[in-house]
């Protein structure tokens, strides 16, 4: 065969693969408002950067006529490319080929890019759009899933693993995304659940729609499974690019730097007045975050779930940090089961990938009550304590207002290796809030008083004057300094700079036993 014919043959083979399941199925995909696997990669990756692997690979199944239904690539597009010039490995499931269902071959293609990403220290991004295990293959496809799960676990904390759910994701298939670091979902066109509405009806006689069982709105508000939810495929892909800009490529790299013109010593007088003088009055911690970070650029993670804690990525003088902040506007900023778990996982992600932690604290304590106790707040609060305590990245804490009780200890306090801890003059650092405290220590005196309310108010004032300030903590060196709020940005930048080469370690062990 002449070289011309060989080249033509190669072109034909590749063109066939690029068509996936064919025009009709591509049109069906578009009609659902979804892009194809290849169109998605075009948006996700820098133009012209994609290099594909195994484009000609086909399945080996001979059941139920599948031997006559082989499409090059087998319903999954894999390879590598760049995002803002930085490398990533990718896979993108092609729903137009047998519903993006996972065969043995399909799994082998994913496993290949997973292994290559871990060996080279390059993040892995998976775009999921699949009807699950390829039913015609049976057990081989289950084995393929397990091969993927194992690598998700092995490479957790080695390279960032990101999942986008852009169509169906059901049954055991949800476990690969669940193990990865961040899950993106597309509103209305994606869903994740273990058992679908039909099984729910059979087993529990409950009527529930696909959307109400596992749609993006449920997972972004009720379950907390989805970290980011956006309107369209395109928006999800662009936001993955944004997230990647905050992350290092692997666990050995430092966080990336992004040039900024935002002055390091920018003074924000608004901060001096942002905390209301009434300790029971809320304010929005996100205003504080936006005022101190570079260019108002804060990428919030799980913004609609457990809103009493705010987590996300930002930069100070170009350097990425993870921010953990109590939100006084929601449940008074108390720590409960969901917010503790939400923050704990984020702290562990940042620690695994050398991203410094900036904690903004205004926490009246843990949320009381039977619902929380029965649900295991002890164990869940302990997760956050554990995560902050074991983290060895630079840890900077600013106490804005309340820092009471166990929650004071948990929120990256000095005692669990906070590196540089500052407080604003509005800080109240004590064992418990004034009202609760006087009801216990002055119970007898209040009972005996002619006017109990007056007596309680007097003792409350006494307690407040003594403890509801940052100075008892400053006297003992539990905070480095009491700072004027308007200088907070500059103080954090200087702290990050001095901690740049900080090294700390934990005792040798196989692994700890975080209270799961
Ligand atoms: C093989 C599949 C398939 C599958 C879909 N297809 N799912 N082929 N194995 N799992 C094929 C269809 O036959 C069809 O082929 C094409 O993909 C598109 O499917 P449609 O049904 O036409 O699409 P749609 O109406 O959008 O419905 C999508 C769907 C539905 C909701 C995902 O296809 C569906 O329910 N599929 C089965 C889901 C499932 O039960 N999977 C196994 C779960 S068990 P043609 O040729 O007509 O285009 C599992 C275990 C994993 O996954 C365990 C891991 C540990």
Coordinates of C-alpha atoms and ligand atoms in Angstrom, one line a residue:
X1 CA 0.0 0.0 0.0
X2 CA 1.4 3.4 -0.9
X3 CA 2.0 6.0 1.8
X4 CA -0.8 8.1 0.4
X5 CA -3.3 5.2 0.8
X6 CA -2.0 4.5 4.3
X7 CA -2.5 8.1 5.3
X8 CA -6.0 8.0 3.8
X9 CA -6.7 4.8 5.7
X10 CA -5.5 6.4 9.0
X11 CA -7.6 9.5 8.3
X12 CA -10.8 7.4 7.7
X13 CA -10.2 5.4 10.8
X14 CA -9.9 8.5 12.9
X15 CA -12.8 10.3 11.3
X16 CA -15.0 7.3 12.1
X17 CA -13.9 7.5 15.8
X18 CA -14.6 11.2 15.9
X19 CA -18.2 10.7 14.8
X20 CA -18.8 8.6 18.0
X21 CA -22.3 7.2 17.9
X22 CA -23.2 9.1 14.7
X23 CA -25.1 12.2 13.7
X24 CA -28.5 11.2 14.9
X25 CA -27.3 10.5 18.4
X26 CA -25.2 13.7 18.5
X27 CA -28.3 15.7 17.5
X28 CA -30.2 14.0 20.3
X29 CA -27.5 15.0 22.7
X30 CA -27.6 18.6 21.5
X31 CA -31.4 18.6 21.8
X32 CA -31.0 17.8 25.5
X33 CA -28.8 20.9 25.8
X34 CA -25.7 18.8 26.2
X35 CA -22.4 19.0 24.4
X36 CA -20.6 15.9 23.1
X37 CA -17.6 14.4 24.8
X38 CA -15.2 16.1 22.3
X39 CA -17.0 19.4 22.3
X40 CA -16.6 19.5 26.0
X41 CA -12.9 18.9 25.8
X42 CA -12.6 21.7 23.3
X43 CA -13.9 24.2 25.9
X44 CA -12.1 22.7 28.9
X45 CA -8.6 22.6 27.3
X46 CA -6.5 25.3 25.8
X47 CA -7.1 25.5 22.0
X48 CA -5.2 22.8 20.1
X49 CA -3.6 21.3 23.2
X50 CA -5.5 18.0 23.3
X51 CA -3.5 14.8 22.5
X52 CA -5.7 11.8 22.4
X53 CA -4.9 8.2 23.5
X54 CA -6.5 5.0 22.4
X55 CA -8.7 6.6 19.8
X56 CA -8.8 3.3 17.9
X57 CA -9.4 1.0 20.8
X58 CA -12.6 -1.2 20.6
X59 CA -14.4 -3.5 23.0
X60 CA -14.0 -7.3 23.0
X61 CA -17.5 -8.2 23.9
X62 CA -19.4 -10.8 21.9
X63 CA -22.7 -11.0 23.8
X64 CA -26.0 -9.9 22.5
X65 CA -24.7 -8.8 19.0
X66 CA -22.2 -6.4 20.4
X67 CA -19.5 -8.1 18.2
X68 CA -21.2 -6.2 15.3
X69 CA -21.4 -2.9 17.2
X70 CA -17.8 -1.7 17.7
X71 CA -17.1 2.0 17.6
X72 CA -13.5 3.1 17.7
X73 CA -12.7 4.7 21.0
X74 CA -15.5 2.6 22.7
X75 CA -17.4 5.6 24.1
X76 CA -14.7 7.4 26.0
X77 CA -12.2 10.0 24.9
X78 CA -9.0 10.1 26.9
X79 CA -5.7 11.9 26.8
X80 CA -4.0 15.0 28.0
X81 CA -3.9 18.8 27.3
X82 CA -3.4 22.0 29.0
X83 CA -5.4 24.6 31.0
X84 CA -3.8 28.0 31.0
X85 CA -0.6 26.3 29.8
X86 CA -0.5 23.8 32.7
X87 CA -0.9 20.1 32.0
X88 CA -3.9 18.0 32.8
X89 CA -5.0 14.4 32.0
X90 CA -8.7 14.1 31.0
X91 CA -11.3 11.6 30.2
X92 CA -14.7 12.4 28.7
X93 CA -17.5 9.9 28.5
X94 CA -19.4 9.8 25.1
X95 CA -23.1 9.2 25.7
X96 CA -23.6 8.8 21.9
X97 CA -21.8 5.5 22.0
X98 CA -23.9 2.9 23.8
X99 CA -25.0 5.5 26.3
X100 CA -21.5 6.1 27.5
X101 CA -21.7 2.8 29.2
X102 CA -18.6 1.4 30.9
X103 CA -17.0 -1.7 29.3
X104 CA -13.8 -3.5 30.3
X105 CA -12.1 -1.6 27.5
X106 CA -13.6 1.8 28.5
X107 CA -12.3 1.2 32.0
X108 CA -8.8 0.3 30.8
X109 CA -8.7 3.6 29.0
X110 CA -9.6 5.5 32.1
X111 CA -7.2 3.5 34.2
X112 CA -4.4 4.3 31.8
X113 CA -4.8 8.1 32.1
X114 CA -5.2 7.8 35.9
X115 CA -1.9 6.0 36.2
X116 CA -0.1 8.3 33.9
X117 CA -1.5 11.4 35.8
X118 CA -0.2 10.0 39.2
X119 CA 3.2 9.0 37.8
X120 CA 3.8 12.4 36.4
X121 CA 2.1 14.4 39.1
X122 CA -0.5 15.9 36.8
X123 CA -4.2 16.5 37.8
X124 CA -7.0 14.3 36.4
X125 CA -10.3 15.7 35.2
X126 CA -13.2 13.3 34.4
X127 CA -16.3 14.3 32.5
X128 CA -19.0 11.9 33.3
X129 CA -22.1 11.2 31.1
X130 CA -22.9 7.5 31.2
X131 CA -25.7 4.9 31.5
X132 CA -23.5 2.9 34.0
X133 CA -22.1 -0.6 33.6
X134 CA -22.4 -1.9 30.0
X135 CA -25.2 -4.3 30.6
X136 CA -24.1 -6.7 27.8
X137 CA -20.7 -7.2 29.4
X138 CA -21.7 -8.1 32.8
X139 CA -19.0 -8.7 35.4
X140 CA -16.1 -7.3 33.3
X141 CA -17.6 -3.9 33.5
X142 CA -18.0 -4.2 37.3
X143 CA -14.3 -5.2 37.5
X144 CA -13.5 -2.1 35.4
X145 CA -15.3 0.1 37.9
X146 CA -13.5 -1.4 40.8
X147 CA -10.2 -0.9 39.0
X148 CA -11.0 2.8 38.7
X149 CA -12.2 3.1 42.3
X150 CA -8.9 1.6 43.6
X151 CA -6.9 4.2 41.7
X152 CA -9.2 7.1 42.8
X153 CA -8.2 6.0 46.4
X154 CA -4.5 5.4 45.7
X155 CA -4.1 8.8 44.0
X156 CA -6.2 10.8 46.5
X157 CA -3.9 13.4 47.9
X158 CA -1.3 12.7 45.2
X159 CA -2.9 14.7 42.3
X160 CA -6.1 16.8 42.4
X161 CA -8.9 14.7 40.9
X162 CA -11.9 16.6 39.6
X163 CA -15.3 15.2 38.4
X164 CA -17.9 16.8 36.3
X165 CA -21.3 15.2 36.2
X166 CA -22.8 16.1 32.8
X167 CA -25.6 13.5 32.4
X168 CA -26.6 10.3 34.2
X169 CA -24.4 8.9 36.9
X170 CA -26.1 6.1 38.8
X171 CA -25.5 3.0 40.8
X172 CA -22.0 2.2 42.0
X173 CA -20.7 4.5 39.2
X174 CA -21.2 7.4 41.6
X175 CA -18.4 6.2 43.8
X176 CA -15.6 7.3 41.5
X177 CA -16.7 10.9 41.5
X178 CA -17.5 10.7 45.2
X179 CA -13.9 9.8 46.0
X180 CA -12.5 12.6 43.9
X181 CA -11.8 16.0 45.4
X182 CA -14.4 18.2 43.7
X183 CA -17.7 17.4 41.9
X184 CA -19.3 19.8 39.4
X185 CA -22.8 19.3 38.2
X186 CA -24.9 20.8 35.4
X187 CA -28.4 22.1 36.4
X188 CA -31.3 20.1 35.0
X189 CA -29.2 17.8 32.8
X190 CA -27.2 15.8 35.3
X191 CA -28.1 13.5 38.2
X192 CA -26.4 11.2 40.6
X193 CA -28.0 8.5 42.8
X194 CA -27.4 5.0 44.0
X195 CA -30.8 3.7 43.1
X196 CA -33.1 5.4 40.7
X197 CA -36.8 6.5 41.1
X198 CA -38.1 3.1 39.9
X199 CA -36.3 1.2 42.6
X200 CA -37.3 3.8 45.2
X201 CA -40.9 3.2 44.2
X202 CA -40.7 -0.6 44.3
X203 CA -38.8 -0.7 47.6
X204 CA -40.3 2.2 49.5
X205 CA -43.4 3.0 47.5
X206 CA -42.2 6.6 47.3
X207 CA -42.8 8.7 44.2
X208 CA -39.8 10.9 43.4
X209 CA -38.5 12.4 40.2
X210 CA -35.0 12.0 38.9
X211 CA -34.4 15.7 39.6
X212 CA -35.7 15.5 43.1
X213 CA -33.8 12.4 43.9
X214 CA -30.4 13.3 42.6
X215 CA -30.4 16.5 40.5
X216 CA -27.9 19.3 40.9
X217 CA -30.2 21.3 43.1
X218 CA -30.5 18.5 45.6
X219 CA -26.8 17.8 45.7
X220 CA -25.8 21.4 46.1
X221 CA -28.2 22.2 48.9
X222 CA -29.3 19.0 50.8
X223 CA -26.6 16.3 50.4
X224 CA -23.6 18.5 49.9
X225 CA -22.3 16.0 47.3
X226 CA -21.8 18.6 44.6
X227 CA -19.3 21.3 45.3
X228 CA -20.1 23.5 42.3
X229 CA -23.3 23.7 40.2
X230 CA -23.8 25.8 37.1
X231 CA -26.4 26.3 34.4
X232 CA -24.8 24.7 31.4
X233 CA -22.0 22.4 30.2
X234 CA -20.0 25.4 29.0
X235 CA -20.2 27.2 32.3
X236 CA -19.1 24.0 34.2
X237 CA -16.1 23.6 31.9
X238 CA -15.1 27.2 32.3
X239 CA -15.4 27.0 36.0
X240 CA -13.2 23.9 36.2
X241 CA -10.6 26.0 34.4
X242 CA -11.0 28.6 37.1
X243 CA -10.7 26.1 39.9
X244 CA -7.5 24.7 38.4
X245 CA -5.9 28.1 38.5
X246 CA -5.9 27.9 42.3
X247 CA -4.5 24.4 42.6
X248 CA -1.0 23.0 42.4
X249 CA -0.4 20.1 40.0
X250 CA 0.4 17.6 42.7
X251 CA 1.2 17.2 46.4
X252 CA 4.9 18.1 45.9
X253 CA 4.3 21.4 44.2
X254 CA 3.7 24.8 45.9
X255 CA 0.5 26.6 45.1
X256 CA 0.6 28.5 41.8
X257 CA 1.2 32.3 41.7
X258 CA -1.0 34.6 39.8
X259 CA 0.2 38.1 39.1
X260 CA -1.9 40.8 40.6
X261 CA -1.9 44.6 40.7
X262 CA -3.9 44.6 43.9
X263 CA -1.7 46.5 46.5
X264 CA -0.3 44.3 49.3
X265 CA -0.8 47.1 51.8
X266 CA -4.3 48.0 50.7
X267 CA -6.1 49.5 53.7
X268 CA -9.8 48.8 54.1
X269 CA -11.4 51.3 56.6
X270 CA -14.8 49.5 56.1
X271 CA -13.4 46.6 58.1
X272 CA -13.1 48.8 61.2
X273 CA -16.9 49.1 61.3
X274 CA -18.1 45.8 59.8
X275 CA -18.6 44.0 63.1
X276 CA -21.8 45.4 64.7
X277 CA -21.4 46.6 68.3
X278 CA -24.4 44.4 69.3
X279 CA -22.8 41.0 69.6
X280 CA -26.0 39.3 68.6
X281 CA -26.3 41.2 65.3
X282 CA -25.2 39.3 62.2
X283 CA -23.0 40.6 59.3
X284 CA -21.9 38.9 56.1
X285 CA -18.5 37.3 56.4
X286 CA -18.3 37.1 52.6
X287 CA -18.0 40.9 52.6
X288 CA -14.9 40.6 54.8
X289 CA -13.5 37.9 52.5
X290 CA -14.0 40.0 49.3
X291 CA -12.5 43.1 50.9
X292 CA -9.2 41.3 51.9
X293 CA -8.4 38.9 49.0
X294 CA -6.8 39.9 45.7
X295 CA -9.1 41.5 43.2
X296 CA -12.3 40.5 45.0
X297 CA -11.7 37.1 43.5
X298 CA -13.1 34.4 45.8
X299 CA -14.2 31.0 44.4
X300 CA -16.6 29.7 47.0
X301 CA -17.0 25.9 47.4
X302 CA -20.4 24.5 48.3
X303 CA -21.9 27.9 48.5
X304 CA -25.5 26.7 49.0
X305 CA -24.8 23.9 51.5
X306 CA -24.1 24.3 55.3
X307 CA -24.1 28.0 54.8
X308 CA -23.0 28.6 58.4
X309 CA -19.5 28.0 57.2
X310 CA -17.9 29.5 54.2
X311 CA -15.1 27.8 52.4
X312 CA -13.3 28.5 49.2
X313 CA -10.2 29.6 47.3
X314 CA -8.7 33.0 47.0
X315 CA -5.3 34.6 46.6
X316 CA -3.1 37.0 48.7
X317 CA -0.5 38.8 46.7
X318 CA -0.9 36.2 44.0
X319 CA -0.6 33.1 46.2
X320 CA -3.5 30.7 46.5
X321 CA -5.0 30.0 49.9
X322 CA -8.0 28.1 51.3
X323 CA -10.3 30.2 53.4
X324 CA -12.5 28.8 56.1
X325 CA -14.8 31.3 57.7
X326 CA -17.8 31.1 60.1
X327 CA -20.8 32.9 58.7
X328 CA -22.7 34.9 61.4
X329 CA -25.5 35.4 58.9
X330 CA -26.4 31.7 59.0
X331 CA -27.3 29.9 62.2
X332 CA -25.3 32.7 64.0
X333 CA -22.1 31.0 62.6
X334 CA -22.4 28.0 64.9
X335 CA -20.7 24.8 64.0
X336 CA -23.1 21.9 63.3
X337 CA -22.8 18.4 61.7
X338 CA -22.9 19.6 58.1
X339 CA -20.7 22.6 58.5
X340 CA -18.0 20.7 60.4
X341 CA -17.9 17.9 57.8
X342 CA -17.9 20.5 54.9
X343 CA -15.0 22.4 56.4
X344 CA -13.0 19.3 57.5
X345 CA -12.9 17.8 54.0
X346 CA -11.8 21.2 52.6
X347 CA -9.0 21.6 55.3
X348 CA -7.7 18.2 54.4
X349 CA -7.7 18.9 50.7
X350 CA -5.7 22.1 51.3
X351 CA -3.3 20.4 53.6
X352 CA -2.8 17.5 51.1
X353 CA -1.9 20.0 48.4
X354 CA 0.2 22.5 50.3
X355 CA -2.4 25.3 50.2
X356 CA -2.1 27.6 53.2
X357 CA -5.2 28.0 55.3
X358 CA -6.7 31.4 56.4
X359 CA -9.4 31.0 59.0
X360 CA -11.8 33.8 59.8
X361 CA -13.4 33.1 63.1
X362 CA -16.7 34.3 64.6
X363 CA -18.2 31.2 66.2
X364 CA -20.5 31.2 69.3
X365 CA -20.0 27.5 69.7
X366 CA -21.5 24.2 68.5
X367 CA -25.2 24.1 67.7
X368 CA -27.0 22.5 70.7
X369 CA -29.9 20.1 70.7
X370 CA -31.1 16.5 70.3
X371 CA -31.0 16.6 66.5
X372 CA -27.3 17.4 66.5
X373 CA -26.4 15.1 69.4
X374 CA -28.4 12.2 67.9
X375 CA -26.8 12.9 64.5
X376 CA -23.3 12.6 66.0
X377 CA -22.1 16.2 66.3
X378 CA -19.5 15.0 68.7
X379 CA -17.9 12.8 66.0
X380 CA -18.5 15.4 63.3
X381 CA -17.1 18.3 65.2
X382 CA -14.1 16.1 66.0
X383 CA -13.5 15.7 62.3
X384 CA -12.9 19.4 61.9
X385 CA -10.7 19.4 65.0
X386 CA -8.7 16.5 63.6
X387 CA -8.4 18.1 60.2
X388 CA -7.1 21.4 61.5
X389 CA -4.8 19.7 64.1
X390 CA -3.1 17.4 61.6
X391 CA -2.7 20.1 58.9
X392 CA 0.9 21.2 58.6
X393 CA 0.5 23.9 55.9
X394 CA 0.8 27.5 57.0
X395 CA -2.2 28.3 59.2
X396 CA -3.3 31.9 59.8
X397 CA -6.3 32.7 62.0
X398 CA -8.1 35.9 62.5
X399 CA -10.7 36.1 65.3
X400 CA -13.2 38.8 64.3
X401 CA -15.7 38.4 67.1
X402 CA -16.8 35.3 69.0
X403 CA -14.4 32.4 69.8
X404 CA -16.2 30.5 72.4
X405 CA -15.7 27.1 74.0
X406 CA -14.7 24.0 72.1
X407 CA -15.3 25.9 68.8
X408 CA -12.5 28.3 69.8
X409 CA -10.1 25.3 70.1
X410 CA -11.3 23.7 66.9
X411 CA -11.1 26.8 64.6
X412 CA -7.3 26.6 64.0
X413 CA -6.4 27.9 67.4
X414 CA -2.8 28.4 68.6
X415 CA -3.1 25.2 70.6
X416 CA -3.6 23.0 67.5
X417 CA -0.7 24.5 65.7
X418 CA -2.1 27.7 64.3
X419 CA 1.0 29.6 63.2
X420 CA 0.0 33.2 63.3
X421 CA -3.2 34.0 65.1
X422 CA -4.5 37.6 65.3
X423 CA -7.7 39.0 66.9
X424 CA -9.6 42.1 66.1
X425 CA -10.5 44.4 69.1
X426 CA -14.1 43.2 68.8
X427 CA -13.0 39.6 69.6
X428 CA -14.6 37.7 72.5
X429 CA -12.5 34.7 73.5
X430 CA -13.9 32.8 76.4
X431 CA -15.1 29.4 77.7
X432 CA -18.7 30.3 76.8
X433 CA -21.0 33.2 76.0
X434 CA -21.9 35.7 78.8
X435 CA -25.5 34.7 79.1
X436 CA -24.9 31.0 79.5
X437 CA -22.0 31.5 81.7
X438 CA -23.7 33.7 84.4
X439 CA -26.7 31.3 84.5
X440 CA -24.3 28.6 85.7
X441 CA -21.8 30.4 87.9
X442 CA -24.2 32.9 89.4
X443 CA -27.3 30.7 89.5
X444 CA -27.7 30.9 93.3
X445 CA -27.1 34.7 93.4
X446 CA -29.6 35.3 90.7
X447 CA -32.2 33.1 92.4
X448 CA -31.8 35.0 95.6
X449 CA -32.0 38.5 94.0
X450 CA -35.1 40.6 94.4
X451 CA -34.9 41.5 90.7
X452 CA -33.5 38.4 88.9
X453 CA -33.3 40.1 85.4
X454 CA -31.4 43.0 86.9
X455 CA -29.0 40.7 88.8
X456 CA -28.4 38.5 85.7
X457 CA -27.7 41.7 83.6
X458 CA -25.2 42.9 86.2
X459 CA -23.3 39.6 86.3
X460 CA -23.4 39.4 82.5
X461 CA -21.8 42.8 82.3
X462 CA -19.2 41.8 84.8
X463 CA -18.4 38.6 82.8
X464 CA -18.5 40.5 79.5
X465 CA -16.0 43.1 80.8
X466 CA -13.7 40.4 82.1
X467 CA -13.8 37.9 79.2
X468 CA -15.6 39.2 76.2
X469 CA -12.4 40.7 74.7
X470 CA -9.2 39.5 73.1
X471 CA -6.9 40.6 75.9
X472 CA -7.0 37.5 78.2
X473 CA -5.8 35.5 75.2
X474 CA -3.2 38.1 74.2
X475 CA -1.9 38.2 77.8
X476 CA -1.2 34.5 77.5
X477 CA 0.3 34.5 74.0
X478 CA -2.7 32.6 72.6
X479 CA -2.9 35.2 69.9
X480 CA 0.1 36.9 68.4
X481 CA -1.5 40.3 68.4
X482 CA -4.7 42.4 68.5
X483 CA -4.8 44.2 65.1
X484 CA -6.7 47.0 63.6
X485 CA -9.2 45.4 61.2
X486 CA -8.4 47.7 58.3
X487 CA -4.9 46.3 58.1
X488 CA -6.0 42.7 57.9
X489 CA -5.0 42.1 54.3
X490 CA -1.5 43.4 54.7
X491 CA -1.1 41.4 58.0
X492 CA -2.2 38.2 56.2
X493 CA 0.1 38.8 53.3
X494 CA 3.1 39.4 55.6
X495 CA 2.2 36.2 57.6
X496 CA 2.0 34.1 54.4
X497 CA 5.3 35.5 53.2
X498 CA 7.1 34.6 56.5
X499 CA 5.5 31.2 56.6
X500 CA 6.4 30.5 52.9
X501 CA 9.0 27.9 53.7
X502 CA 7.4 26.6 56.9
X503 CA 8.0 22.9 57.6
X504 CA 6.2 20.8 60.1
X505 CA 5.4 17.1 60.3
X506 CA 3.3 14.5 62.1
X507 CA 4.6 11.4 63.8
X508 CA 5.3 8.4 61.6
X509 CA 2.2 6.2 61.2
X510 CA 0.4 4.1 58.6
X511 CA -2.5 6.6 58.8
X512 CA -4.4 8.2 61.5
X513 CA -8.0 7.3 62.4
X514 CA -10.1 10.4 61.7
X515 CA -13.5 9.9 63.3
X516 CA -15.5 9.1 60.1
Ligands
LIG1 C1 -25.5 -0.6 27.5 C2 -26.8 1.3 27.3 C3 -26.7 1.4 28.7 C4 -26.0 0.5 29.5 C5 -27.9 3.1 27.9 N1 -27.5 2.3 26.9 N2 -27.4 2.5 29.1 N3 -26.2 0.3 26.7 N4 -25.4 -0.5 28.8 N5 -25.9 0.6 30.8 C6 -27.7 2.6 25.5 C7 -29.2 2.4 25.1 O1 -29.5 1.1 24.8 C8 -29.3 3.3 23.9 O2 -28.7 2.7 22.8 C9 -28.3 4.4 24.2 O3 -27.5 3.9 25.2 C10 -29.0 5.7 24.8 O4 -29.9 5.2 25.8 P1 -31.4 5.8 25.9 O5 -32.1 4.9 26.9 O6 -32.0 5.9 24.5 O7 -31.2 7.2 26.5 P2 -32.0 8.0 27.5 O8 -33.5 7.9 27.2 O9 -31.4 9.4 27.6 O10 -31.8 7.3 28.9 C11 -30.6 7.3 29.5 C12 -30.6 6.3 30.7 C13 -31.1 4.9 30.3 C14 -31.5 6.9 31.8 C15 -29.2 6.2 31.3 O11 -30.4 4.5 29.1 C16 -30.9 3.9 31.3 O12 -31.7 3.8 32.2 N6 -29.9 3.0 31.1 C17 -29.6 1.9 31.9 C18 -29.0 2.4 33.2 C19 -28.6 1.3 34.1 O13 -29.5 0.6 34.7 N7 -27.3 0.9 34.0 C20 -26.8 -0.2 34.7 C21 -26.7 0.3 36.2 S1 -25.9 -0.9 37.2 P3 -29.2 3.0 21.3 O14 -28.4 2.1 20.4 O15 -30.6 2.9 21.2 O16 -28.7 4.4 21.0 C22 -24.4 -0.2 37.2 C23 -23.5 -0.9 38.2 C24 -22.3 -0.1 38.4 O17 -24.1 0.7 36.6 C25 -21.6 -0.7 39.6 C26 -20.3 -0.1 39.8 C27 -19.7 -0.7 41.0

